[in-house]
PDB file of C-alpha atoms in Angstrom:
ATOM      1  CA  MET A   9     -30.688  19.343  -4.047  1.00 45.00           C
ATOM      2  CA  PRO A  10     -29.623  17.317  -1.361  1.00 56.00           C
ATOM      3  CA  LYS A  11     -25.873  17.758  -0.436  1.00 66.00           C
ATOM      4  CA  ARG A  12     -23.956  14.763  -1.504  1.00 70.00           C
ATOM      5  CA  TYR A  13     -21.249  13.289   0.609  1.00 72.00           C
ATOM      6  CA  SER A  14     -18.449  10.878  -0.207  1.00 75.00           C
ATOM      7  CA  ILE A  15     -18.026   7.605   2.352  1.00 74.00           C
ATOM      8  CA  GLU A  16     -14.645   8.802   3.426  1.00 73.00           C
ATOM      9  CA  GLU A  17     -16.023  12.471   4.745  1.00 80.00           C
ATOM     10  CA  VAL A  18     -19.265  10.645   6.373  1.00 83.00           C
ATOM     11  CA  LYS A  19     -16.645   7.937   7.762  1.00 81.00           C
ATOM     12  CA  GLN A  20     -14.654  10.317   9.152  1.00 79.00           C
ATOM     13  CA  ARG A  21     -17.127  12.356  10.718  1.00 86.00           C
ATOM     14  CA  ILE A  22     -19.009   9.912  12.351  1.00 86.00           C
ATOM     15  CA  ILE A  23     -16.160   8.380  14.030  1.00 81.00           C
ATOM     16  CA  ASP A  24     -14.958  11.285  14.704  1.00 82.00           C
ATOM     17  CA  VAL A  25     -18.356  11.770  17.258  1.00 87.00           C
ATOM     18  CA  LEU A  26     -18.386   7.894  18.383  1.00 84.00           C
ATOM     19  CA  ARG A  27     -14.846   8.461  19.768  1.00 78.00           C
ATOM     20  CA  GLN A  28     -16.033  11.241  21.864  1.00 80.00           C
ATOM     21  CA  SER A  29     -18.559   8.991  23.454  1.00 79.00           C
ATOM     22  CA  ASP A  30     -17.457   5.634  25.873  1.00 73.00           C
ATOM     23  CA  SER A  31     -21.186   4.276  26.227  1.00 79.00           C
ATOM     24  CA  GLY A  32     -22.295   5.068  21.933  1.00 85.00           C
ATOM     25  CA  LEU A  33     -24.426   7.294  20.411  1.00 89.00           C
ATOM     26  CA  SER A  34     -28.120   6.232  18.820  1.00 90.00           C
ATOM     27  CA  GLY A  35     -28.563   7.054  15.353  1.00 90.00           C
ATOM     28  CA  ILE A  36     -30.636  10.677  15.880  1.00 91.00           C
ATOM     29  CA  GLU A  37     -27.865  12.003  18.107  1.00 92.00           C
ATOM     30  CA  ILE A  38     -24.951  10.772  15.211  1.00 90.00           C
ATOM     31  CA  ALA A  39     -27.184  12.602  12.901  1.00 91.00           C
ATOM     32  CA  GLU A  40     -27.177  15.943  15.407  1.00 91.00           C
ATOM     33  CA  ARG A  41     -23.727  16.023  16.097  1.00 91.00           C
ATOM     34  CA  THR A  42     -22.112  15.242  12.242  1.00 90.00           C
ATOM     35  CA  GLY A  43     -25.051  17.530  10.700  1.00 89.00           C
ATOM     36  CA  ILE A  44     -25.918  14.910   8.625  1.00 89.00           C
ATOM     37  CA  ASN A  45     -29.654  13.979   7.569  1.00 88.00           C
ATOM     38  CA  ARG A  46     -31.313  11.291   9.328  1.00 88.00           C
ATOM     39  CA  VAL A  47     -32.179   9.530   6.357  1.00 88.00           C
ATOM     40  CA  THR A  48     -28.607   9.535   5.258  1.00 88.00           C
ATOM     41  CA  ILE A  49     -27.040   8.770   8.465  1.00 88.00           C
ATOM     42  CA  THR A  50     -29.111   5.248   8.724  1.00 89.00           C
ATOM     43  CA  LYS A  51     -27.502   4.422   5.428  1.00 88.00           C
ATOM     44  CA  TYR A  52     -23.972   4.911   6.324  1.00 87.00           C
ATOM     45  CA  LEU A  53     -24.078   3.564   9.609  1.00 88.00           C
ATOM     46  CA  ASN A  54     -25.482   0.249   7.931  1.00 87.00           C
ATOM     47  CA  ILE A  55     -22.409   0.263   5.492  1.00 84.00           C
ATOM     48  CA  LEU A  56     -19.585   0.928   8.294  1.00 81.00           C
ATOM     49  CA  GLU A  57     -21.257  -1.744   9.987  1.00 80.00           C
ATOM     50  CA  THR A  58     -21.015  -4.063   7.335  1.00 76.00           C
ATOM     51  CA  MET A  59     -17.296  -2.917   6.526  1.00 68.00           C
ATOM     52  CA  GLY A  60     -16.740  -4.095   9.958  1.00 68.00           C
ATOM     53  CA  ILE A  61     -15.721  -0.127  11.140  1.00 74.00           C
ATOM     54  CA  ILE A  62     -18.375   0.358  13.834  1.00 80.00           C
ATOM     55  CA  ARG A  63     -21.100  -1.913  15.970  1.00 81.00           C
ATOM     56  CA  ARG A  64     -24.237  -1.730  16.998  1.00 85.00           C
ATOM     57  CA  ARG A  65     -26.187  -2.486  20.411  1.00 84.00           C
ATOM     58  CA  SER A  66     -29.719  -2.875  20.929  1.00 83.00           C
ATOM     59  CA  MET A  67     -31.253  -1.051  23.674  1.00 79.00           C
ATOM     60  CA  GLY A  68     -35.016  -1.681  23.553  1.00 77.00           C
ATOM     61  CA  PRO A  69     -36.213  -0.154  20.460  1.00 81.00           C
ATOM     62  CA  VAL A  70     -32.631   2.075  19.990  1.00 84.00           C
ATOM     63  CA  ASN A  71     -29.516   1.038  18.245  1.00 85.00           C
ATOM     64  CA  LEU A  72     -26.850   2.483  19.935  1.00 89.00           C
ATOM     65  CA  TRP A  73     -23.537   2.850  17.691  1.00 86.00           C
ATOM     66  CA  TYR A  74     -19.611   2.990  19.141  1.00 79.00           C
ATOM     67  CA  VAL A  75     -16.001   2.115  17.647  1.00 75.00           C
ATOM     68  CA  GLN A  76     -14.898  -1.069  19.024  1.00 62.00           C
ATOM     69  CA  TYR A  77     -11.450  -0.546  20.315  1.00 55.00           C
ATOM     70  CA  GLY A  78      -8.878  -2.472  21.584  1.00 50.00           C
ATOM     71  CA  ARG A  79      -6.057  -0.453  23.792  1.00 47.00           C
ATOM     72  CA  ASP A  80      -4.149   2.314  21.999  1.00 51.00           C
ATOM     73  CA  LEU A  81      -1.702   1.743  20.345  1.00 52.00           C
ATOM     74  CA  SER A  82       1.614   3.424  19.245  1.00 57.00           C
ATOM     75  CA  SER A  83       4.398   2.139  16.958  1.00 57.00           C
ATOM     76  CA  LYS A  84       6.082   0.764  19.880  1.00 67.00           C
ATOM     77  CA  ASP A  85       3.542  -2.146  20.094  1.00 77.00           C
ATOM     78  CA  ILE A  86       4.509  -2.700  16.284  1.00 86.00           C
ATOM     79  CA  LEU A  87       5.841  -6.178  17.093  1.00 88.00           C
ATOM     80  CA  GLU A  88       3.415  -7.089  19.239  1.00 87.00           C
ATOM     81  CA  LEU A  89       0.506  -6.096  16.621  1.00 89.00           C
ATOM     82  CA  GLN A  90       2.341  -8.479  14.232  1.00 92.00           C
ATOM     83  CA  GLN A  91       2.396 -11.387  16.490  1.00 92.00           C
ATOM     84  CA  VAL A  92      -1.163 -10.880  17.065  1.00 91.00           C
ATOM     85  CA  TYR A  93      -2.405 -10.214  13.536  1.00 94.00           C
ATOM     86  CA  MET A  94      -0.124 -13.307  12.196  1.00 95.00           C
ATOM     87  CA  ASP A  95      -1.743 -15.865  14.793  1.00 94.00           C
ATOM     88  CA  ALA A  96      -4.802 -14.706  13.706  1.00 93.00           C
ATOM     89  CA  ILE A  97      -4.085 -15.086  10.249  1.00 96.00           C
ATOM     90  CA  PHE A  98      -2.665 -18.201  10.548  1.00 96.00           C
ATOM     91  CA  THR A  99      -5.708 -19.371  12.368  1.00 95.00           C
ATOM     92  CA  TYR A 100      -8.119 -17.973   9.697  1.00 95.00           C
ATOM     93  CA  ASP A 101      -9.707 -15.579  11.982  1.00 93.00           C
ATOM     94  CA  GLU A 102     -10.644 -12.788   9.723  1.00 92.00           C
ATOM     95  CA  ASP A 103     -12.825 -10.912  11.946  1.00 88.00           C
ATOM     96  CA  ARG A 104     -10.222 -10.703  14.509  1.00 88.00           C
ATOM     97  CA  ALA A 105      -7.824  -9.980  11.994  1.00 92.00           C
ATOM     98  CA  ARG A 106     -10.118  -6.832  10.399  1.00 90.00           C
ATOM     99  CA  THR A 107     -10.542  -5.962  14.032  1.00 85.00           C
ATOM    100  CA  ILE A 108      -6.695  -5.785  14.820  1.00 88.00           C
ATOM    101  CA  LEU A 109      -6.221  -3.747  11.986  1.00 91.00           C
ATOM    102  CA  LEU A 110      -9.026  -1.524  12.289  1.00 86.00           C
ATOM    103  CA  ASN A 111      -7.998  -0.653  16.206  1.00 82.00           C
ATOM    104  CA  ALA A 112      -4.718   0.234  15.118  1.00 86.00           C
ATOM    105  CA  ILE A 113      -5.911   2.628  12.446  1.00 85.00           C
ATOM    106  CA  HIS A 114      -7.855   4.362  14.395  1.00 78.00           C
ATOM    107  CA  SER A 115      -4.986   4.441  17.003  1.00 76.00           C
ATOM    108  CA  ASN A 116      -3.708   6.595  14.302  1.00 78.00           C
ATOM    109  CA  LEU A 117      -0.855   3.983  13.766  1.00 86.00           C
ATOM    110  CA  ASN A 118       0.913   4.702  10.205  1.00 91.00           C
ATOM    111  CA  PRO A 119      -0.844   2.257   7.767  1.00 94.00           C
ATOM    112  CA  ILE A 120       2.193   2.544   5.251  1.00 95.00           C
ATOM    113  CA  LEU A 121       4.309   1.149   8.737  1.00 93.00           C
ATOM    114  CA  LEU A 122       1.022  -1.420   9.288  1.00 94.00           C
ATOM    115  CA  MET A 123       1.846  -2.775   5.674  1.00 96.00           C
ATOM    116  CA  SER A 124       5.247  -2.743   5.734  1.00 93.00           C
ATOM    117  CA  ASP A 125       6.283  -4.719   9.442  1.00 93.00           C
ATOM    118  CA  VAL A 126       2.837  -6.373   9.809  1.00 95.00           C
ATOM    119  CA  VAL A 127       0.924  -7.770   6.844  1.00 96.00           C
ATOM    120  CA  ILE A 128       4.051  -8.288   4.611  1.00 94.00           C
ATOM    121  CA  PRO A 129       5.972  -9.896   7.676  1.00 94.00           C
ATOM    122  CA  THR A 130       3.040 -12.333   7.827  1.00 96.00           C
ATOM    123  CA  VAL A 131       3.032 -13.063   4.432  1.00 95.00           C
ATOM    124  CA  ASN A 132       6.818 -13.687   3.990  1.00 92.00           C
ATOM    125  CA  THR A 133       6.807 -16.104   7.477  1.00 95.00           C
ATOM    126  CA  ALA A 134       4.066 -18.073   5.751  1.00 95.00           C
ATOM    127  CA  GLY A 135       6.305 -18.035   2.547  1.00 92.00           C
ATOM    128  CA  GLU A 136       9.331 -19.458   4.838  1.00 93.00           C
ATOM    129  CA  LEU A 137       7.139 -22.030   6.130  1.00 95.00           C
ATOM    130  CA  TYR A 138       5.483 -23.459   3.280  1.00 94.00           C
ATOM    131  CA  ALA A 139       9.295 -23.408   2.070  1.00 92.00           C
ATOM    132  CA  ARG A 140      10.244 -25.764   5.065  1.00 95.00           C
ATOM    133  CA  GLY A 141       7.253 -27.973   4.080  1.00 94.00           C
ATOM    134  CA  ARG A 142       5.703 -26.840   7.368  1.00 94.00           C
ATOM    135  CA  MET A 143       2.412 -25.455   5.499  1.00 94.00           C
ATOM    136  CA  SER A 144       0.357 -26.723   2.626  1.00 95.00           C
ATOM    137  CA  THR A 145      -0.100 -25.066  -0.741  1.00 94.00           C
ATOM    138  CA  MET A 146      -4.221 -24.768   0.511  1.00 95.00           C
ATOM    139  CA  ASP A 147      -3.253 -22.778   3.409  1.00 96.00           C
ATOM    140  CA  LEU A 148      -0.637 -20.722   2.112  1.00 95.00           C
ATOM    141  CA  MET A 149      -3.103 -19.938  -0.463  1.00 94.00           C
ATOM    142  CA  LEU A 150      -5.451 -18.570   2.160  1.00 96.00           C
ATOM    143  CA  ILE A 151      -3.075 -16.808   3.876  1.00 96.00           C
ATOM    144  CA  ASN A 152      -2.068 -14.822   1.124  1.00 94.00           C
ATOM    145  CA  ASN A 153      -5.640 -13.975   0.434  1.00 95.00           C
ATOM    146  CA  LEU A 154      -6.828 -12.941   3.779  1.00 96.00           C
ATOM    147  CA  ALA A 155      -3.651 -10.907   3.652  1.00 96.00           C
ATOM    148  CA  MET A 156      -4.588  -9.227   0.241  1.00 96.00           C
ATOM    149  CA  GLU A 157      -8.109  -8.663   2.160  1.00 96.00           C
ATOM    150  CA  SER A 158      -6.252  -7.158   4.640  1.00 96.00           C
ATOM    151  CA  LEU A 159      -4.466  -4.385   2.355  1.00 97.00           C
ATOM    152  CA  ASP A 160      -7.682  -3.273   1.097  1.00 95.00           C
ATOM    153  CA  LEU A 161      -9.254  -2.888   4.596  1.00 93.00           C
ATOM    154  CA  ILE A 162      -6.031  -0.718   5.251  1.00 95.00           C
ATOM    155  CA  LYS A 163      -6.560   1.541   2.219  1.00 94.00           C
ATOM    156  CA  PHE A 164     -10.125   2.195   2.129  1.00 89.00           C
ATOM    157  CA  ASN A 165      -9.865   2.932   6.286  1.00 87.00           C
ATOM    158  CA  ALA A 166      -6.774   4.865   6.113  1.00 89.00           C
ATOM    159  CA  SER A 167      -7.056   9.048   5.537  1.00 86.00           C
ATOM    160  CA  ARG A 168      -5.521   9.826   2.119  1.00 90.00           C
ATOM    161  CA  VAL A 169      -3.127  12.914   2.121  1.00 90.00           C
ATOM    162  CA  GLU A 170      -4.477  15.790  -0.299  1.00 90.00           C
ATOM    163  CA  VAL A 171      -3.740  14.470  -3.777  1.00 91.00           C
ATOM    164  CA  LYS A 172      -0.623  15.374  -5.450  1.00 91.00           C
ATOM    165  CA  ARG A 173      -0.225  17.347  -8.923  1.00 87.00           C
ATOM    166  CA  ASP A 174       1.497  15.591 -11.323  1.00 86.00           C
ATOM    167  CA  ALA A 175       2.290  12.874  -9.352  1.00 90.00           C
ATOM    168  CA  TYR A 176       2.417   9.319 -10.667  1.00 90.00           C
ATOM    169  CA  ALA A 177       3.635   5.618 -10.116  1.00 92.00           C
ATOM    170  CA  VAL A 178       3.624   2.500 -12.089  1.00 91.00           C
ATOM    171  CA  PHE A 179       4.254  -0.787 -10.285  1.00 91.00           C
ATOM    172  CA  ILE A 180       5.719  -3.898 -12.043  1.00 86.00           C
ATOM    173  CA  SER A 181       7.181  -7.294 -11.438  1.00 81.00           C
ATOM    174  CA  MET A 182       9.370  -9.194 -13.977  1.00 76.00           C
ATOM    175  CA  SER A 183       9.058 -12.888 -12.372  1.00 71.00           C
ATOM    176  CA  GLU A 184       9.059 -16.164 -14.761  1.00 66.00           C
ATOM    177  CA  LYS A 185       7.321 -17.453 -11.227  1.00 64.00           C
ATOM    178  CA  GLY A 186       5.331 -15.203 -10.044  1.00 59.00           C
ATOM    179  CA  SER A 187       3.973 -15.647  -7.092  1.00 69.00           C
ATOM    180  CA  ARG A 188       1.489 -14.338  -4.414  1.00 78.00           C
ATOM    181  CA  ARG A 189       3.830 -13.234  -2.078  1.00 80.00           C
ATOM    182  CA  GLU A 190       5.053 -11.007  -5.200  1.00 83.00           C
ATOM    183  CA  ALA A 191       1.720  -9.925  -5.340  1.00 87.00           C
ATOM    184  CA  VAL A 192       1.433  -9.111  -1.908  1.00 90.00           C
ATOM    185  CA  GLU A 193       4.245  -6.896  -1.362  1.00 89.00           C
ATOM    186  CA  MET A 194       3.844  -5.190  -4.925  1.00 89.00           C
ATOM    187  CA  LYS A 195      -0.210  -4.308  -3.793  1.00 94.00           C
ATOM    188  CA  ALA A 196       1.506  -2.937  -0.441  1.00 94.00           C
ATOM    189  CA  ALA A 197       3.454  -0.868  -2.308  1.00 93.00           C
ATOM    190  CA  SER A 198       0.956   1.037  -4.615  1.00 95.00           C
ATOM    191  CA  ILE A 199      -1.274   1.386  -1.820  1.00 97.00           C
ATOM    192  CA  ALA A 200       1.485   3.077   0.322  1.00 96.00           C
ATOM    193  CA  PHE A 201       1.524   5.705  -2.705  1.00 96.00           C
ATOM    194  CA  TYR A 202      -1.753   5.819  -2.634  1.00 96.00           C
ATOM    195  CA  ILE A 203      -2.131   6.732   0.956  1.00 96.00           C
ATOM    196  CA  LYS A 204       0.243   9.532   0.368  1.00 96.00           C
ATOM    197  CA  GLY A 205      -1.415  11.378  -2.773  1.00 95.00           C
ATOM    198  CA  TRP A 206       0.229   9.942  -5.699  1.00 94.00           C
ATOM    199  CA  ARG A 207      -1.852   8.111  -8.749  1.00 92.00           C
ATOM    200  CA  PRO A 208      -0.761   4.431  -8.480  1.00 93.00           C
ATOM    201  CA  PHE A 209      -0.901   2.145 -11.727  1.00 93.00           C
ATOM    202  CA  LEU A 210      -0.797  -1.682 -10.168  1.00 92.00           C
ATOM    203  CA  LEU A 211       0.181  -4.138 -13.706  1.00 89.00           C
ATOM    204  CA  GLY A 212       1.225  -6.416 -11.661  1.00 85.00           C
ATOM    205  CA  ASN A 213       3.713  -9.544 -13.025  1.00 82.00           C
ATOM    206  CA  VAL A 214       4.778  -8.254 -17.275  1.00 80.00           C
ATOM    207  CA  ALA A 215       6.960 -11.470 -17.312  1.00 75.00           C
ATOM    208  CA  PRO A 216       3.989 -13.522 -19.140  1.00 72.00           C
ATOM    209  CA  GLU A 217       3.480 -10.678 -21.621  1.00 69.00           C
ATOM    210  CA  ALA A 218       7.570  -9.483 -22.096  1.00 66.00           C
ATOM    211  CA  GLY A 219       8.636  -9.799 -25.617  1.00 68.00           C
ATOM    212  CA  LEU A 220       9.973  -7.437 -28.358  1.00 71.00           C
ATOM    213  CA  PHE A 221       7.263  -4.603 -27.613  1.00 82.00           C
ATOM    214  CA  LEU A 222       7.321  -4.792 -23.907  1.00 82.00           C
ATOM    215  CA  ASP A 223       9.552  -1.367 -23.680  1.00 86.00           C
ATOM    216  CA  ILE A 224       6.957   0.406 -26.412  1.00 89.00           C
ATOM    217  CA  ASP A 225       4.174  -0.842 -25.028  1.00 90.00           C
ATOM    218  CA  MET A 226       5.227   0.549 -21.324  1.00 87.00           C
ATOM    219  CA  VAL A 227       6.233   3.780 -23.042  1.00 88.00           C
ATOM    220  CA  ARG A 228       3.183   4.335 -24.696  1.00 89.00           C
ATOM    221  CA  PHE A 229       0.963   3.342 -20.990  1.00 89.00           C
ATOM    222  CA  ILE A 230       3.334   6.092 -19.352  1.00 87.00           C
ATOM    223  CA  ASN A 231       2.783   8.843 -21.954  1.00 86.00           C
ATOM    224  CA  ARG A 232      -0.681   8.235 -21.802  1.00 86.00           C
ATOM    225  CA  ILE A 233      -0.643   8.858 -18.142  1.00 83.00           C
ATOM    226  CA  TRP A 234       1.332  12.217 -18.730  1.00 79.00           C
ATOM    227  CA  ARG A 235      -0.291  13.214 -21.564  1.00 72.00           C
ATOM    228  CA  ASP A 236      -1.169  17.104 -21.758  1.00 59.00           C
ATOM    229  CA  LYS A 237       1.006  17.332 -18.508  1.00 63.00           C
ATOM    230  CA  GLY A 238       3.433  19.519 -17.710  1.00 56.00           C
ATOM    231  CA  LYS A 239       6.075  19.208 -14.889  1.00 61.00           C
ATOM    232  CA  GLY A 240       5.421  16.245 -12.938  1.00 71.00           C
ATOM    233  CA  ILE A 241       6.920  12.926 -11.245  1.00 77.00           C
ATOM    234  CA  ILE A 242       6.590   9.331 -12.219  1.00 77.00           C
ATOM    235  CA  LEU A 243       8.318   5.944 -10.440  1.00 79.00           C
ATOM    236  CA  LEU A 244       8.226   2.749 -11.854  1.00 81.00           C
ATOM    237  CA  TYR A 245       8.556   0.729  -9.019  1.00 81.00           C
ATOM    238  CA  ILE A 246       9.952  -2.861  -9.523  1.00 78.00           C
ATOM    239  CA  SER A 247       9.101  -5.754  -6.889  1.00 72.00           C
ATOM    240  CA  ALA A 248      10.665  -8.630  -8.348  1.00 61.00           C
ATOM    241  CA  ALA A 249      13.239  -9.954 -11.545  1.00 57.00           C
ATOM    242  CA  GLU A 250      14.658 -13.381 -12.335  1.00 58.00           C
ATOM    243  CA  GLU A 251      16.842 -11.516 -14.769  1.00 61.00           C
ATOM    244  CA  PHE A 252      18.711  -8.326 -14.101  1.00 66.00           C
ATOM    245  CA  ALA A 253      20.171  -8.282 -17.193  1.00 69.00           C
ATOM    246  CA  ALA A 254      16.700  -8.232 -18.893  1.00 72.00           C
ATOM    247  CA  LEU A 255      15.571  -5.867 -16.812  1.00 75.00           C
ATOM    248  CA  ASN A 256      18.328  -3.783 -16.707  1.00 77.00           C
ATOM    249  CA  GLU A 257      17.846  -3.955 -20.888  1.00 81.00           C
ATOM    250  CA  LEU A 258      14.057  -2.712 -20.312  1.00 82.00           C
ATOM    251  CA  ILE A 259      14.561   0.095 -18.129  1.00 85.00           C
ATOM    252  CA  ARG A 260      17.223   1.521 -20.338  1.00 86.00           C
ATOM    253  CA  SER A 261      15.159   1.207 -23.794  1.00 88.00           C
ATOM    254  CA  VAL A 262      11.996   2.724 -21.263  1.00 88.00           C
ATOM    255  CA  LYS A 263      13.744   5.895 -20.404  1.00 86.00           C
ATOM    256  CA  GLU A 264      15.357   6.515 -23.686  1.00 86.00           C
ATOM    257  CA  LYS A 265      12.130   6.467 -25.471  1.00 86.00           C
ATOM    258  CA  LEU A 266      10.436   8.329 -22.974  1.00 82.00           C
ATOM    259  CA  GLU A 267       9.972  12.214 -23.446  1.00 70.00           C
ATOM    260  CA  LYS A 268      10.085  12.794 -19.776  1.00 72.00           C
ATOM    261  CA  SER A 269      12.685  11.487 -17.390  1.00 76.00           C
ATOM    262  CA  MET A 270      11.430   8.451 -15.430  1.00 84.00           C
ATOM    263  CA  LEU A 271      13.029   7.677 -11.470  1.00 88.00           C
ATOM    264  CA  VAL A 272      13.173   3.860 -11.109  1.00 87.00           C
ATOM    265  CA  ILE A 273      13.003   2.115  -7.988  1.00 87.00           C
ATOM    266  CA  VAL A 274      13.358  -1.699  -7.284  1.00 83.00           C
ATOM    267  CA  GLY A 275      12.269  -3.223  -4.103  1.00 78.00           C
ATOM    268  CA  GLY A 276      10.671  -6.065  -2.468  1.00 64.00           C
ATOM    269  CA  ARG A 277      12.120  -9.611  -3.281  1.00 60.00           C
ATOM    270  CA  VAL A 278      14.216  -7.836  -5.725  1.00 58.00           C
ATOM    271  CA  MET A 279      16.506  -6.738  -2.448  1.00 57.00           C
ATOM    272  CA  ASP A 280      17.059 -10.590  -2.006  1.00 58.00           C
ATOM    273  CA  ARG A 281      18.692 -11.386  -5.354  1.00 56.00           C
ATOM    274  CA  LEU A 282      20.997  -8.634  -5.251  1.00 56.00           C
ATOM    275  CA  GLU A 283      24.481  -9.033  -4.241  1.00 46.00           C
ATOM    276  CA  SER A 284      25.844  -7.514  -1.341  1.00 41.00           C
ATOM    277  CA  LYS A 285      28.294  -6.145  -3.320  1.00 37.00           C
ATOM    278  CA  ASP A 286      25.906  -4.299  -5.841  1.00 49.00           C
ATOM    279  CA  LYS A 287      24.270  -3.041  -2.571  1.00 44.00           C
ATOM    280  CA  GLU A 288      27.355  -1.438  -1.035  1.00 39.00           C
ATOM    281  CA  LYS A 289      27.974   0.202  -4.256  1.00 40.00           C
ATOM    282  CA  GLY A 290      25.042   2.499  -3.157  1.00 43.00           C
ATOM    283  CA  SER A 291      25.849   6.345  -2.330  1.00 38.00           C
ATOM    284  CA  ASP A 292      23.499   9.389  -1.835  1.00 43.00           C
ATOM    285  CA  THR A 293      24.703  11.774  -4.937  1.00 38.00           C
ATOM    286  CA  GLY A 294      23.030  14.554  -2.560  1.00 39.00           C
ATOM    287  CA  THR A 295      20.136  14.770  -4.436  1.00 39.00           C
ATOM    288  CA  GLY A 296      18.615  11.661  -3.417  1.00 41.00           C
ATOM    289  CA  VAL A 297      19.290   9.630  -6.183  1.00 42.00           C
ATOM    290  CA  VAL A 298      21.073   6.776  -5.165  1.00 43.00           C
ATOM    291  CA  VAL A 299      22.948   4.882  -7.515  1.00 40.00           C
ATOM    292  CA  GLY A 300      26.133   2.520  -7.813  1.00 36.00           C
ATOM    293  CA  VAL A 301      29.155   4.805  -7.565  1.00 28.00           C
ATOM    294  CA  GLY A 302      30.279   5.931 -11.172  1.00 27.00           C
ATOM    295  CA  ALA A 303      26.547   5.085 -12.713  1.00 34.00           C
ATOM    296  CA  LYS A 304      28.149   4.141 -15.794  1.00 34.00           C
ATOM    297  CA  ASP A 305      30.140   1.334 -14.315  1.00 33.00           C
ATOM    298  CA  THR A 306      28.027  -0.323 -11.910  1.00 55.00           C
ATOM    299  CA  ALA A 307      25.904  -3.188 -13.241  1.00 62.00           C
ATOM    300  CA  TYR A 308      22.326  -1.320 -13.277  1.00 70.00           C
ATOM    301  CA  PRO A 309      22.919   2.219 -13.849  1.00 75.00           C
ATOM    302  CA  TYR A 310      19.580   2.909 -14.756  1.00 79.00           C
ATOM    303  CA  ILE A 311      18.122   2.090 -11.223  1.00 83.00           C
ATOM    304  CA  ASP A 312      17.539   5.232  -9.349  1.00 87.00           C
ATOM    305  CA  TYR A 313      17.114   3.910  -5.960  1.00 86.00           C
ATOM    306  CA  TYR A 314      17.210   0.185  -3.760  1.00 84.00           C
ATOM    307  CA  ALA A 315      14.148   0.258  -0.995  1.00 85.00           C
ATOM    308  CA  MET A 316      15.070  -1.882   1.529  1.00 82.00           C
ATOM    309  CA  ASP A 317      10.960  -1.670   2.592  1.00 86.00           C
ATOM    310  CA  ILE A 318       7.836  -0.126   1.313  1.00 90.00           C
ATOM    311  CA  MET A 319       8.567   2.960   3.773  1.00 91.00           C
ATOM    312  CA  LYS A 320      11.937   3.694   2.236  1.00 90.00           C
ATOM    313  CA  ALA A 321      10.466   3.422  -1.001  1.00 91.00           C
ATOM    314  CA  VAL A 322       7.587   6.258  -0.239  1.00 94.00           C
ATOM    315  CA  GLU A 323      10.243   8.268   1.752  1.00 93.00           C
ATOM    316  CA  TRP A 324      12.169   8.675  -0.966  1.00 92.00           C
ATOM    317  CA  GLY A 325       9.717   9.128  -3.416  1.00 93.00           C
ATOM    318  CA  GLU A 326       8.204  12.042  -1.653  1.00 93.00           C
ATOM    319  CA  LYS A 327      11.555  13.357  -1.156  1.00 92.00           C
ATOM    320  CA  MET A 328      11.782  13.678  -4.749  1.00 91.00           C
ATOM    321  CA  TYR A 329       8.669  15.373  -5.566  1.00 90.00           C
ATOM    322  CA  ARG A 330       9.415  17.816  -3.229  1.00 90.00           C
ATOM    323  CA  SER A 331      12.278  18.572  -5.078  1.00 88.00           C
ATOM    324  CA  LEU A 332      10.191  19.671  -8.209  1.00 78.00           C
ATOM    325  CA  LYS A 333       9.361  22.751  -8.584  1.00 64.00           C
ATOM    326  CA  PHE A 334       5.871  23.348  -9.913  1.00 55.00           C
TER     327      PHE A 334
END
């Protein structure tokens, strides 16, 4: 029986051998160096070309395959990268935007940093221009859609760490005026946890479904995730909330009904709506859980951590997971 390969495994093998060649390799050479038979390698070469990850150049009867690179990048280049990506997206140059991101990923730039400091700021800038009347609704919709496609590109080209045992993250927003900007931020957060080996569940905006039984529905959903599991961790990441009183009540009810403990992070545009005095109350308890000083006295005692960006959210989630003793 022929050996089965995952596309991630084959992609990594192909990229590894192509990175060692300046002039490109033929399909036969790639098959020999990867140890994968020619029929299988040809199929995956065509798939990766369609995805825009590799290119082909015809040399008579032979196709030479290569990875298209710009210059090598590092985290120091992130602001420049943000600008060139933004220029590509704002001019609707999808191919150029894809090449920019793939070059960054293949330069081993942190994919979560790409989302946090390149894609999301581009979406935020578009939102600000729209609010000032300098961008049309159609322009904004297209830019947000291109950003969503960029996130998919990052997800399926970034290397994922080994899947963690019993690590789950649920992503919701609670916004009566749910926007595409919030949807982009929420999706980026879920992909960030996915890359770190968590099992993400992206629910989206639950405000339209809010009712008397929303807390019960959420408890049932979380318990299904946790069914037959031992010790584990689940994070509820909330990206946007118009009414913090309703949010606080929902979290309180869910936490009280759950059979296991749940940690709650708020981030994204939630941070824009928090008054500075609430953010200033945050303090590290020593366990890594950030709450208001005197949790019972703060306005939102059921929120465990305020994340300024998805990098901070992931770092805190990882810290909480490492504290578990399996």
